[in-house]
Amino acid sequence: MRAFTYERPSSAADAIAAATRAPGARFIAGGTNLLDLMKLEVETPTHLIDVNGLGMDGIEATADGGLRIGALVRNTDLAADARVRRDYALLTRALVSGASGQLRNKATTAGNLLQRTRCPYFYDTAQACNKRLPGSGCAAVEGASRQLAIIGGSADCIATHPSDMAVAMMALGASVETLRADGTRRLIALDALYRPPGTTPHLETTLLRGELIQAVILPPPAGGTHVYRKVRDRASYAFALVSVAAIVQADGSGRVALGGVAYKPWRSDAADAALPQGASAVMSSLLLGAAPTGQNHFKAVLAERTLASILQDLRARA
Ligand code: SF4
């Protein structure tokens, strides 16, 4: 691990000022991903800004009946919150399917959204990786790509976003509330938080330098039946090959988001509009333009079968 300096500011403004001053600075909260990356020297921040003392750890109702989740709310606490379990059950189901109990006790809401890909070449500093070292190439394109993206990628990167929580939040229509260096706040739709890899896969989000996520905003409850189904190589402590987050209303309408297929949780309004016609119609729309590798073309079939299985179970229960 490379040497770094450390501070624990007492206000968000101080944290942002510190991040703006030092080009090599990183915010740290739970550290469940960042510390691993630092040990491997995949990430080499020169300065860590510990945001754990900034509050941001409450869950409050919003004026319109939604929920404001502080950036530092731990994954375990979010999954267990009675309002989340009652009105946003999708989120609880996604959270408890991710990582391990110990990691969920430390991992935070914002950190979960900002965790890095688990592409094996990203973690191996002997391999070419445009995300880790821009311009070095992408070992995955001709390498082991079974876990990697089938849509939204580029010739320079086919990494997937590893979060389960983010897939549920995407289906729920979440937004991210941030504070910028100039003191202004903004709301970013979760779909707009993640940048497509294109020719700059090292740039992963639309956050500006020093911009601090303060909360995630969920819209008022959508009702319906919430299902999160994660398909993986082993029953626990594994990332999704494919995951499906679905909110299905009694009339068959609803929202669907996929995990494990792209650089961000993948959904579209057009695909949601096709939900009453069944899984095949949804995936024909949602995965239009998919460009799988020779090793991961199974993901499109797996996603469709997973959604079909969810819809079949819901029909059987009705
Ligand atoms: Fe790196 Fe992306 Fe290629 Fe993986 S897919 S090796 S993260 S550039």
mmCIF file of C-alpha atoms and ligand atoms in Angstrom:
data_model
loop_
_atom_site.group_PDB
_atom_site.id
_atom_site.type_symbol
_atom_site.label_atom_id
_atom_site.label_comp_id
_atom_site.label_asym_id
_atom_site.label_seq_id
_atom_site.Cartn_x
_atom_site.Cartn_y
_atom_site.Cartn_z
ATOM 1 C CA MET A 1 0.000 0.000 0.000
ATOM 2 C CA ARG A 2 1.272 3.489 -0.846
ATOM 3 C CA ALA A 3 1.626 6.126 1.865
ATOM 4 C CA PHE A 4 -1.232 8.603 2.214
ATOM 5 C CA THR A 5 -2.350 11.378 4.516
ATOM 6 C CA TYR A 6 -5.644 11.288 6.386
ATOM 7 C CA GLU A 7 -8.134 13.740 7.838
ATOM 8 C CA ARG A 8 -11.531 13.544 9.436
ATOM 9 C CA PRO A 9 -13.364 16.826 8.786
ATOM 10 C CA SER A 10 -16.327 17.908 10.880
ATOM 11 C CA SER A 11 -18.428 19.470 8.128
ATOM 12 C CA ALA A 12 -19.417 18.581 4.583
ATOM 13 C CA ALA A 13 -18.059 21.930 3.394
ATOM 14 C CA ASP A 14 -14.642 21.143 4.899
ATOM 15 C CA ALA A 15 -14.655 17.676 3.350
ATOM 16 C CA ILE A 16 -15.479 19.075 -0.071
ATOM 17 C CA ALA A 17 -12.870 21.823 0.255
ATOM 18 C CA ALA A 18 -10.234 19.219 1.132
ATOM 19 C CA ALA A 19 -11.219 17.047 -1.849
ATOM 20 C CA THR A 20 -11.118 20.038 -4.170
ATOM 21 C CA ARG A 21 -7.667 21.101 -2.945
ATOM 22 C CA ALA A 22 -5.932 17.738 -3.329
ATOM 23 C CA PRO A 23 -6.164 16.134 -6.802
ATOM 24 C CA GLY A 24 -5.289 12.686 -5.414
ATOM 25 C CA ALA A 25 -7.813 12.780 -2.559
ATOM 26 C CA ARG A 26 -10.616 10.289 -2.032
ATOM 27 C CA PHE A 27 -13.558 10.260 0.340
ATOM 28 C CA ILE A 28 -13.698 7.172 2.537
ATOM 29 C CA ALA A 29 -16.633 5.884 4.583
ATOM 30 C CA GLY A 30 -17.007 2.096 5.078
ATOM 31 C CA GLY A 31 -13.903 1.447 3.005
ATOM 32 C CA THR A 32 -15.035 -2.072 2.108
ATOM 33 C CA ASN A 33 -13.944 -1.688 -1.522
ATOM 34 C CA LEU A 34 -11.474 1.198 -1.410
ATOM 35 C CA LEU A 35 -9.150 -0.370 1.179
ATOM 36 C CA ASP A 36 -8.909 -3.597 -0.821
ATOM 37 C CA LEU A 37 -8.047 -1.567 -3.919
ATOM 38 C CA MET A 38 -5.419 0.398 -1.996
ATOM 39 C CA LYS A 39 -3.774 -2.771 -0.703
ATOM 40 C CA LEU A 40 -3.471 -3.982 -4.299
ATOM 41 C CA GLU A 41 -2.279 -0.531 -5.419
ATOM 42 C CA VAL A 42 -5.092 -0.417 -7.940
ATOM 43 C CA GLU A 43 -6.135 2.791 -6.201
ATOM 44 C CA THR A 44 -3.354 5.020 -4.882
ATOM 45 C CA PRO A 45 -4.961 8.064 -3.235
ATOM 46 C CA THR A 46 -2.511 10.521 -1.720
ATOM 47 C CA HIS A 47 -5.050 11.769 0.818
ATOM 48 C CA LEU A 48 -8.084 10.163 2.468
ATOM 49 C CA ILE A 49 -10.981 12.277 3.709
ATOM 50 C CA ASP A 50 -12.964 10.296 6.256
ATOM 51 C CA VAL A 51 -16.604 11.387 5.999
ATOM 52 C CA ASN A 52 -17.900 9.187 8.817
ATOM 53 C CA GLY A 53 -18.264 12.136 11.172
ATOM 54 C CA LEU A 54 -20.558 14.158 8.918
ATOM 55 C CA GLY A 55 -23.942 12.838 10.051
ATOM 56 C CA MET A 56 -25.717 11.795 6.838
ATOM 57 C CA ASP A 57 -26.779 8.597 8.578
ATOM 58 C CA GLY A 58 -30.530 9.093 8.951
ATOM 59 C CA ILE A 59 -33.522 7.808 6.988
ATOM 60 C CA GLU A 60 -36.327 10.376 6.787
ATOM 61 C CA ALA A 61 -39.682 10.683 5.063
ATOM 62 C CA THR A 62 -39.782 13.352 2.347
ATOM 63 C CA ALA A 63 -42.595 15.867 1.930
ATOM 64 C CA ASP A 64 -44.061 13.967 -1.026
ATOM 65 C CA GLY A 65 -44.164 10.647 0.829
ATOM 66 C CA GLY A 66 -40.848 9.278 -0.422
ATOM 67 C CA LEU A 67 -37.726 8.488 1.569
ATOM 68 C CA ARG A 68 -34.417 10.304 1.991
ATOM 69 C CA ILE A 69 -31.617 7.863 2.821
ATOM 70 C CA GLY A 70 -28.442 9.419 4.218
ATOM 71 C CA ALA A 71 -25.262 8.592 2.319
ATOM 72 C CA LEU A 72 -23.716 6.979 5.397
ATOM 73 C CA VAL A 73 -26.619 4.678 6.276
ATOM 74 C CA ARG A 74 -25.099 1.228 6.544
ATOM 75 C CA ASN A 75 -26.432 -1.452 4.211
ATOM 76 C CA THR A 76 -27.594 -3.565 7.171
ATOM 77 C CA ASP A 77 -29.547 -0.680 8.697
ATOM 78 C CA LEU A 78 -31.142 0.224 5.374
ATOM 79 C CA ALA A 79 -32.224 -3.358 4.739
ATOM 80 C CA ALA A 80 -33.744 -3.592 8.224
ATOM 81 C CA ASP A 81 -35.587 -0.261 8.233
ATOM 82 C CA ALA A 82 -39.321 -0.931 8.745
ATOM 83 C CA ARG A 83 -40.378 1.633 6.106
ATOM 84 C CA VAL A 84 -38.001 0.139 3.564
ATOM 85 C CA ARG A 85 -39.184 -3.389 4.302
ATOM 86 C CA ARG A 86 -42.839 -2.345 4.019
ATOM 87 C CA ASP A 87 -42.790 0.084 1.074
ATOM 88 C CA TYR A 88 -39.551 -0.677 -0.802
ATOM 89 C CA ALA A 89 -39.178 -4.407 -0.207
ATOM 90 C CA LEU A 90 -37.188 -4.690 -3.426
ATOM 91 C CA LEU A 91 -34.400 -2.731 -1.778
ATOM 92 C CA THR A 92 -34.218 -4.965 1.290
ATOM 93 C CA ARG A 93 -34.183 -8.074 -0.900
ATOM 94 C CA ALA A 94 -31.380 -6.729 -3.064
ATOM 95 C CA LEU A 95 -29.312 -5.587 -0.085
ATOM 96 C CA VAL A 96 -29.445 -8.896 1.757
ATOM 97 C CA SER A 97 -28.428 -10.756 -1.399
ATOM 98 C CA GLY A 98 -25.159 -8.809 -1.589
ATOM 99 C CA ALA A 99 -21.791 -9.343 0.112
ATOM 100 C CA SER A 100 -21.763 -10.793 3.648
ATOM 101 C CA GLY A 101 -23.270 -9.714 6.963
ATOM 102 C CA GLN A 102 -19.958 -8.253 8.117
ATOM 103 C CA LEU A 103 -19.508 -6.243 4.930
ATOM 104 C CA ARG A 104 -23.108 -4.990 5.019
ATOM 105 C CA ASN A 105 -22.515 -3.762 8.579
ATOM 106 C CA LYS A 106 -19.727 -1.484 7.320
ATOM 107 C CA ALA A 107 -20.750 -0.654 3.744
ATOM 108 C CA THR A 108 -22.638 2.598 3.203
ATOM 109 C CA THR A 109 -25.365 3.657 0.821
ATOM 110 C CA ALA A 110 -23.176 6.041 -1.195
ATOM 111 C CA GLY A 111 -20.195 3.712 -1.110
ATOM 112 C CA ASN A 112 -22.319 0.895 -2.467
ATOM 113 C CA LEU A 113 -23.330 3.045 -5.438
ATOM 114 C CA LEU A 114 -19.726 4.095 -6.077
ATOM 115 C CA GLN A 115 -18.006 0.716 -5.662
ATOM 116 C CA ARG A 116 -15.731 -0.284 -8.521
ATOM 117 C CA THR A 117 -16.139 -3.145 -10.951
ATOM 118 C CA ARG A 118 -14.996 -6.635 -10.020
ATOM 119 C CA CYS A 119 -13.512 -7.295 -13.479
ATOM 120 C CA PRO A 120 -10.540 -9.556 -12.585
ATOM 121 C CA TYR A 121 -8.140 -7.658 -14.849
ATOM 122 C CA PHE A 122 -8.927 -4.399 -13.059
ATOM 123 C CA TYR A 123 -7.568 -5.950 -9.857
ATOM 124 C CA ASP A 124 -4.460 -7.480 -11.464
ATOM 125 C CA THR A 125 -1.882 -4.744 -11.979
ATOM 126 C CA ALA A 126 0.121 -7.010 -14.319
ATOM 127 C CA GLN A 127 -2.747 -6.931 -16.854
ATOM 128 C CA ALA A 128 -3.811 -4.293 -19.367
ATOM 129 C CA CYS A 129 -6.818 -2.341 -18.123
ATOM 130 C CA ASN A 130 -7.995 0.990 -19.507
ATOM 131 C CA LYS A 131 -10.046 1.634 -16.413
ATOM 132 C CA ARG A 132 -7.076 1.279 -14.072
ATOM 133 C CA LEU A 133 -4.458 2.691 -16.447
ATOM 134 C CA PRO A 134 -5.964 4.691 -19.331
ATOM 135 C CA GLY A 135 -4.561 3.729 -22.723
ATOM 136 C CA SER A 136 -3.099 0.403 -21.563
ATOM 137 C CA GLY A 137 -5.724 -1.726 -23.349
ATOM 138 C CA CYS A 138 -8.412 -4.118 -22.156
ATOM 139 C CA ALA A 139 -7.343 -7.648 -21.312
ATOM 140 C CA ALA A 140 -10.967 -8.723 -20.902
ATOM 141 C CA VAL A 141 -12.037 -8.231 -24.502
ATOM 142 C CA GLU A 142 -9.946 -11.228 -25.602
ATOM 143 C CA GLY A 143 -9.782 -12.772 -22.139
ATOM 144 C CA ALA A 144 -12.109 -14.202 -19.512
ATOM 145 C CA SER A 145 -15.342 -12.265 -19.979
ATOM 146 C CA ARG A 146 -17.997 -14.618 -18.646
ATOM 147 C CA GLN A 147 -18.908 -12.202 -15.829
ATOM 148 C CA LEU A 148 -18.692 -9.045 -17.920
ATOM 149 C CA ALA A 149 -21.060 -6.768 -19.827
ATOM 150 C CA ILE A 150 -23.249 -7.684 -22.769
ATOM 151 C CA ILE A 151 -24.599 -4.191 -23.397
ATOM 152 C CA GLY A 152 -23.452 -0.602 -22.970
ATOM 153 C CA GLY A 153 -19.774 -1.495 -23.193
ATOM 154 C CA SER A 154 -17.155 -0.362 -25.678
ATOM 155 C CA ALA A 155 -14.033 -1.690 -27.380
ATOM 156 C CA ASP A 156 -12.130 -0.148 -24.463
ATOM 157 C CA CYS A 157 -14.078 -1.654 -21.552
ATOM 158 C CA ILE A 158 -16.809 -4.224 -20.911
ATOM 159 C CA ALA A 159 -16.855 -4.011 -17.115
ATOM 160 C CA THR A 160 -20.084 -4.438 -15.156
ATOM 161 C CA HIS A 161 -21.271 -2.539 -12.107
ATOM 162 C CA PRO A 162 -21.275 -5.030 -9.229
ATOM 163 C CA SER A 163 -23.946 -3.600 -6.906
ATOM 164 C CA ASP A 164 -27.220 -5.337 -6.069
ATOM 165 C CA MET A 165 -28.572 -2.352 -4.140
ATOM 166 C CA ALA A 166 -28.163 -0.062 -7.145
ATOM 167 C CA VAL A 167 -30.259 -2.381 -9.330
ATOM 168 C CA ALA A 168 -33.160 -2.152 -6.894
ATOM 169 C CA MET A 169 -32.731 1.617 -6.602
ATOM 170 C CA MET A 170 -32.790 1.927 -10.384
ATOM 171 C CA ALA A 171 -36.078 0.030 -10.581
ATOM 172 C CA LEU A 172 -37.455 2.214 -7.771
ATOM 173 C CA GLY A 173 -36.584 5.431 -9.641
ATOM 174 C CA ALA A 174 -34.015 6.728 -7.123
ATOM 175 C CA SER A 175 -32.053 9.970 -7.381
ATOM 176 C CA VAL A 176 -28.803 11.004 -5.743
ATOM 177 C CA GLU A 177 -28.599 14.277 -3.790
ATOM 178 C CA THR A 178 -25.172 15.900 -3.842
ATOM 179 C CA LEU A 179 -23.364 18.958 -2.521
ATOM 180 C CA ARG A 180 -20.879 20.667 -4.838
ATOM 181 C CA ALA A 181 -17.779 22.707 -4.168
ATOM 182 C CA ASP A 182 -19.646 25.957 -4.925
ATOM 183 C CA GLY A 183 -22.124 25.142 -2.146
ATOM 184 C CA THR A 184 -25.003 24.240 -4.448
ATOM 185 C CA ARG A 185 -26.979 21.027 -4.264
ATOM 186 C CA ARG A 186 -28.214 18.960 -7.142
ATOM 187 C CA LEU A 187 -30.333 15.894 -7.726
ATOM 188 C CA ILE A 188 -28.979 13.352 -10.211
ATOM 189 C CA ALA A 189 -31.249 10.581 -11.456
ATOM 190 C CA LEU A 190 -29.438 7.341 -10.654
ATOM 191 C CA ASP A 191 -29.512 6.455 -14.351
ATOM 192 C CA ALA A 192 -27.514 9.618 -15.075
ATOM 193 C CA LEU A 193 -24.950 9.063 -12.313
ATOM 194 C CA TYR A 194 -23.000 6.455 -14.283
ATOM 195 C CA ARG A 195 -21.026 7.324 -17.418
ATOM 196 C CA PRO A 196 -20.827 4.845 -20.306
ATOM 197 C CA PRO A 197 -17.234 3.620 -20.719
ATOM 198 C CA GLY A 198 -16.711 4.814 -24.311
ATOM 199 C CA THR A 199 -13.043 5.685 -24.744
ATOM 200 C CA THR A 200 -12.685 6.883 -21.129
ATOM 201 C CA PRO A 201 -13.674 3.965 -18.894
ATOM 202 C CA HIS A 202 -11.660 5.433 -16.001
ATOM 203 C CA LEU A 203 -14.319 8.157 -15.730
ATOM 204 C CA GLU A 204 -17.198 6.288 -14.125
ATOM 205 C CA THR A 205 -19.639 8.871 -12.814
ATOM 206 C CA THR A 206 -20.941 12.334 -13.606
ATOM 207 C CA LEU A 207 -19.876 13.648 -10.188
ATOM 208 C CA LEU A 208 -17.643 16.717 -10.301
ATOM 209 C CA ARG A 209 -14.367 16.975 -8.414
ATOM 210 C CA GLY A 210 -15.112 17.255 -4.713
ATOM 211 C CA GLU A 211 -18.856 16.667 -5.192
ATOM 212 C CA LEU A 212 -20.167 14.726 -2.205
ATOM 213 C CA ILE A 213 -23.180 12.415 -2.262
ATOM 214 C CA GLN A 214 -25.282 13.322 0.768
ATOM 215 C CA ALA A 215 -28.360 11.155 0.294
ATOM 216 C CA VAL A 216 -30.377 8.936 -1.996
ATOM 217 C CA ILE A 217 -33.963 9.998 -2.607
ATOM 218 C CA LEU A 218 -36.644 7.412 -3.257
ATOM 219 C CA PRO A 219 -39.950 8.524 -4.797
ATOM 220 C CA PRO A 220 -43.223 7.691 -3.020
ATOM 221 C CA PRO A 221 -43.909 3.949 -2.840
ATOM 222 C CA ALA A 222 -45.041 2.441 -6.143
ATOM 223 C CA GLY A 223 -46.969 -0.434 -4.567
ATOM 224 C CA GLY A 224 -47.068 -3.695 -6.503
ATOM 225 C CA THR A 225 -45.143 -6.869 -5.811
ATOM 226 C CA HIS A 226 -41.392 -6.526 -5.412
ATOM 227 C CA VAL A 227 -39.026 -9.279 -6.512
ATOM 228 C CA TYR A 228 -35.229 -9.309 -6.633
ATOM 229 C CA ARG A 229 -33.806 -12.467 -8.135
ATOM 230 C CA LYS A 230 -30.056 -12.904 -8.362
ATOM 231 C CA VAL A 231 -28.477 -15.685 -10.404
ATOM 232 C CA ARG A 232 -24.878 -16.461 -9.499
ATOM 233 C CA ASP A 233 -22.336 -19.243 -9.527
ATOM 234 C CA ARG A 234 -22.807 -20.102 -5.845
ATOM 235 C CA ALA A 235 -25.600 -19.465 -3.380
ATOM 236 C CA SER A 236 -23.946 -16.717 -1.322
ATOM 237 C CA TYR A 237 -21.108 -14.206 -1.352
ATOM 238 C CA ALA A 238 -20.896 -14.011 -5.131
ATOM 239 C CA PHE A 239 -21.618 -11.304 -7.654
ATOM 240 C CA ALA A 240 -24.550 -11.654 -10.023
ATOM 241 C CA LEU A 241 -24.183 -13.259 -13.404
ATOM 242 C CA VAL A 242 -27.560 -11.659 -13.945
ATOM 243 C CA SER A 243 -30.006 -10.126 -11.503
ATOM 244 C CA VAL A 244 -33.547 -8.954 -12.117
ATOM 245 C CA ALA A 245 -35.308 -6.326 -10.002
ATOM 246 C CA ALA A 246 -39.014 -6.233 -10.769
ATOM 247 C CA ILE A 247 -41.965 -4.242 -9.453
ATOM 248 C CA VAL A 248 -45.115 -5.758 -10.909
ATOM 249 C CA GLN A 249 -48.582 -4.257 -10.485
ATOM 250 C CA ALA A 250 -51.841 -6.244 -10.424
ATOM 251 C CA ASP A 251 -52.596 -5.241 -14.031
ATOM 252 C CA GLY A 252 -49.240 -6.631 -15.227
ATOM 253 C CA SER A 253 -47.548 -3.266 -15.694
ATOM 254 C CA GLY A 254 -44.415 -2.370 -13.759
ATOM 255 C CA ARG A 255 -40.707 -1.669 -13.840
ATOM 256 C CA VAL A 256 -37.714 -3.914 -14.432
ATOM 257 C CA ALA A 257 -33.968 -3.363 -14.002
ATOM 258 C CA LEU A 258 -31.135 -5.770 -14.742
ATOM 259 C CA GLY A 259 -27.867 -6.200 -12.882
ATOM 260 C CA GLY A 260 -24.716 -7.931 -14.085
ATOM 261 C CA VAL A 261 -25.145 -6.958 -17.732
ATOM 262 C CA ALA A 262 -23.733 -3.429 -18.071
ATOM 263 C CA TYR A 263 -21.652 -0.651 -16.517
ATOM 264 C CA LYS A 264 -24.779 0.399 -14.616
ATOM 265 C CA PRO A 265 -28.102 -1.175 -13.653
ATOM 266 C CA TRP A 266 -29.904 -1.465 -16.969
ATOM 267 C CA ARG A 267 -33.516 -0.394 -17.574
ATOM 268 C CA SER A 268 -35.626 1.580 -20.022
ATOM 269 C CA ASP A 269 -39.143 3.009 -20.185
ATOM 270 C CA ALA A 270 -39.761 1.184 -23.475
ATOM 271 C CA ALA A 271 -38.901 -2.171 -21.921
ATOM 272 C CA ASP A 272 -41.151 -1.440 -18.946
ATOM 273 C CA ALA A 273 -44.005 -0.629 -21.334
ATOM 274 C CA ALA A 274 -43.596 -4.137 -22.789
ATOM 275 C CA LEU A 275 -43.902 -5.864 -19.404
ATOM 276 C CA PRO A 276 -47.604 -6.821 -19.810
ATOM 277 C CA GLN A 277 -46.567 -8.743 -22.960
ATOM 278 C CA GLY A 278 -44.113 -10.903 -21.038
ATOM 279 C CA ALA A 279 -40.407 -11.494 -20.499
ATOM 280 C CA SER A 280 -39.502 -12.001 -24.142
ATOM 281 C CA ALA A 281 -40.994 -8.631 -25.123
ATOM 282 C CA VAL A 282 -39.181 -6.889 -22.245
ATOM 283 C CA MET A 283 -35.792 -8.348 -23.114
ATOM 284 C CA SER A 284 -36.213 -7.756 -26.867
ATOM 285 C CA SER A 285 -36.488 -4.082 -26.014
ATOM 286 C CA LEU A 286 -34.133 -3.858 -23.046
ATOM 287 C CA LEU A 287 -31.262 -5.789 -24.620
ATOM 288 C CA LEU A 288 -31.631 -4.394 -28.139
ATOM 289 C CA GLY A 289 -28.112 -3.726 -29.422
ATOM 290 C CA ALA A 290 -26.465 -6.129 -26.965
ATOM 291 C CA ALA A 291 -22.940 -7.139 -27.980
ATOM 292 C CA PRO A 292 -22.024 -10.149 -25.858
ATOM 293 C CA THR A 293 -18.674 -11.890 -26.062
ATOM 294 C CA GLY A 294 -18.257 -15.556 -26.971
ATOM 295 C CA GLN A 295 -18.219 -16.323 -23.237
ATOM 296 C CA ASN A 296 -21.195 -14.365 -21.955
ATOM 297 C CA HIS A 297 -23.920 -14.541 -24.604
ATOM 298 C CA PHE A 298 -25.797 -16.794 -22.170
ATOM 299 C CA LYS A 299 -26.620 -13.725 -20.072
ATOM 300 C CA ALA A 300 -29.372 -12.507 -22.421
ATOM 301 C CA VAL A 301 -31.087 -15.895 -22.275
ATOM 302 C CA LEU A 302 -30.557 -16.083 -18.525
ATOM 303 C CA ALA A 303 -32.061 -12.630 -17.983
ATOM 304 C CA GLU A 304 -35.142 -13.485 -20.031
ATOM 305 C CA ARG A 305 -35.638 -16.823 -18.271
ATOM 306 C CA THR A 306 -35.187 -15.211 -14.870
ATOM 307 C CA LEU A 307 -37.839 -12.598 -15.588
ATOM 308 C CA ALA A 308 -40.131 -15.257 -17.104
ATOM 309 C CA SER A 309 -39.739 -17.306 -13.939
ATOM 310 C CA ILE A 310 -40.600 -14.286 -11.775
ATOM 311 C CA LEU A 311 -43.724 -13.553 -13.823
ATOM 312 C CA GLN A 312 -44.765 -17.198 -13.749
ATOM 313 C CA ASP A 313 -44.409 -17.292 -9.952
ATOM 314 C CA LEU A 314 -46.475 -14.128 -9.615
ATOM 315 C CA ARG A 315 -49.231 -15.563 -11.817
ATOM 316 C CA ALA A 316 -49.253 -18.757 -9.757
ATOM 317 C CA ARG A 317 -49.598 -16.726 -6.545
ATOM 318 C CA ALA A 318 -52.411 -14.517 -7.905
HETATM 319 FE FE1 SF4 B 1 -10.249 -3.001 -17.411
HETATM 320 FE FE2 SF4 B 1 -12.738 -2.607 -18.225
HETATM 321 FE FE3 SF4 B 1 -11.151 -4.125 -19.656
HETATM 322 FE FE4 SF4 B 1 -11.958 -5.000 -17.266
HETATM 323 S S1 SF4 B 1 -13.254 -4.650 -19.010
HETATM 324 S S2 SF4 B 1 -9.888 -5.081 -18.137
HETATM 325 S S3 SF4 B 1 -12.108 -3.063 -16.136
HETATM 326 S S4 SF4 B 1 -10.865 -1.933 -19.250
#
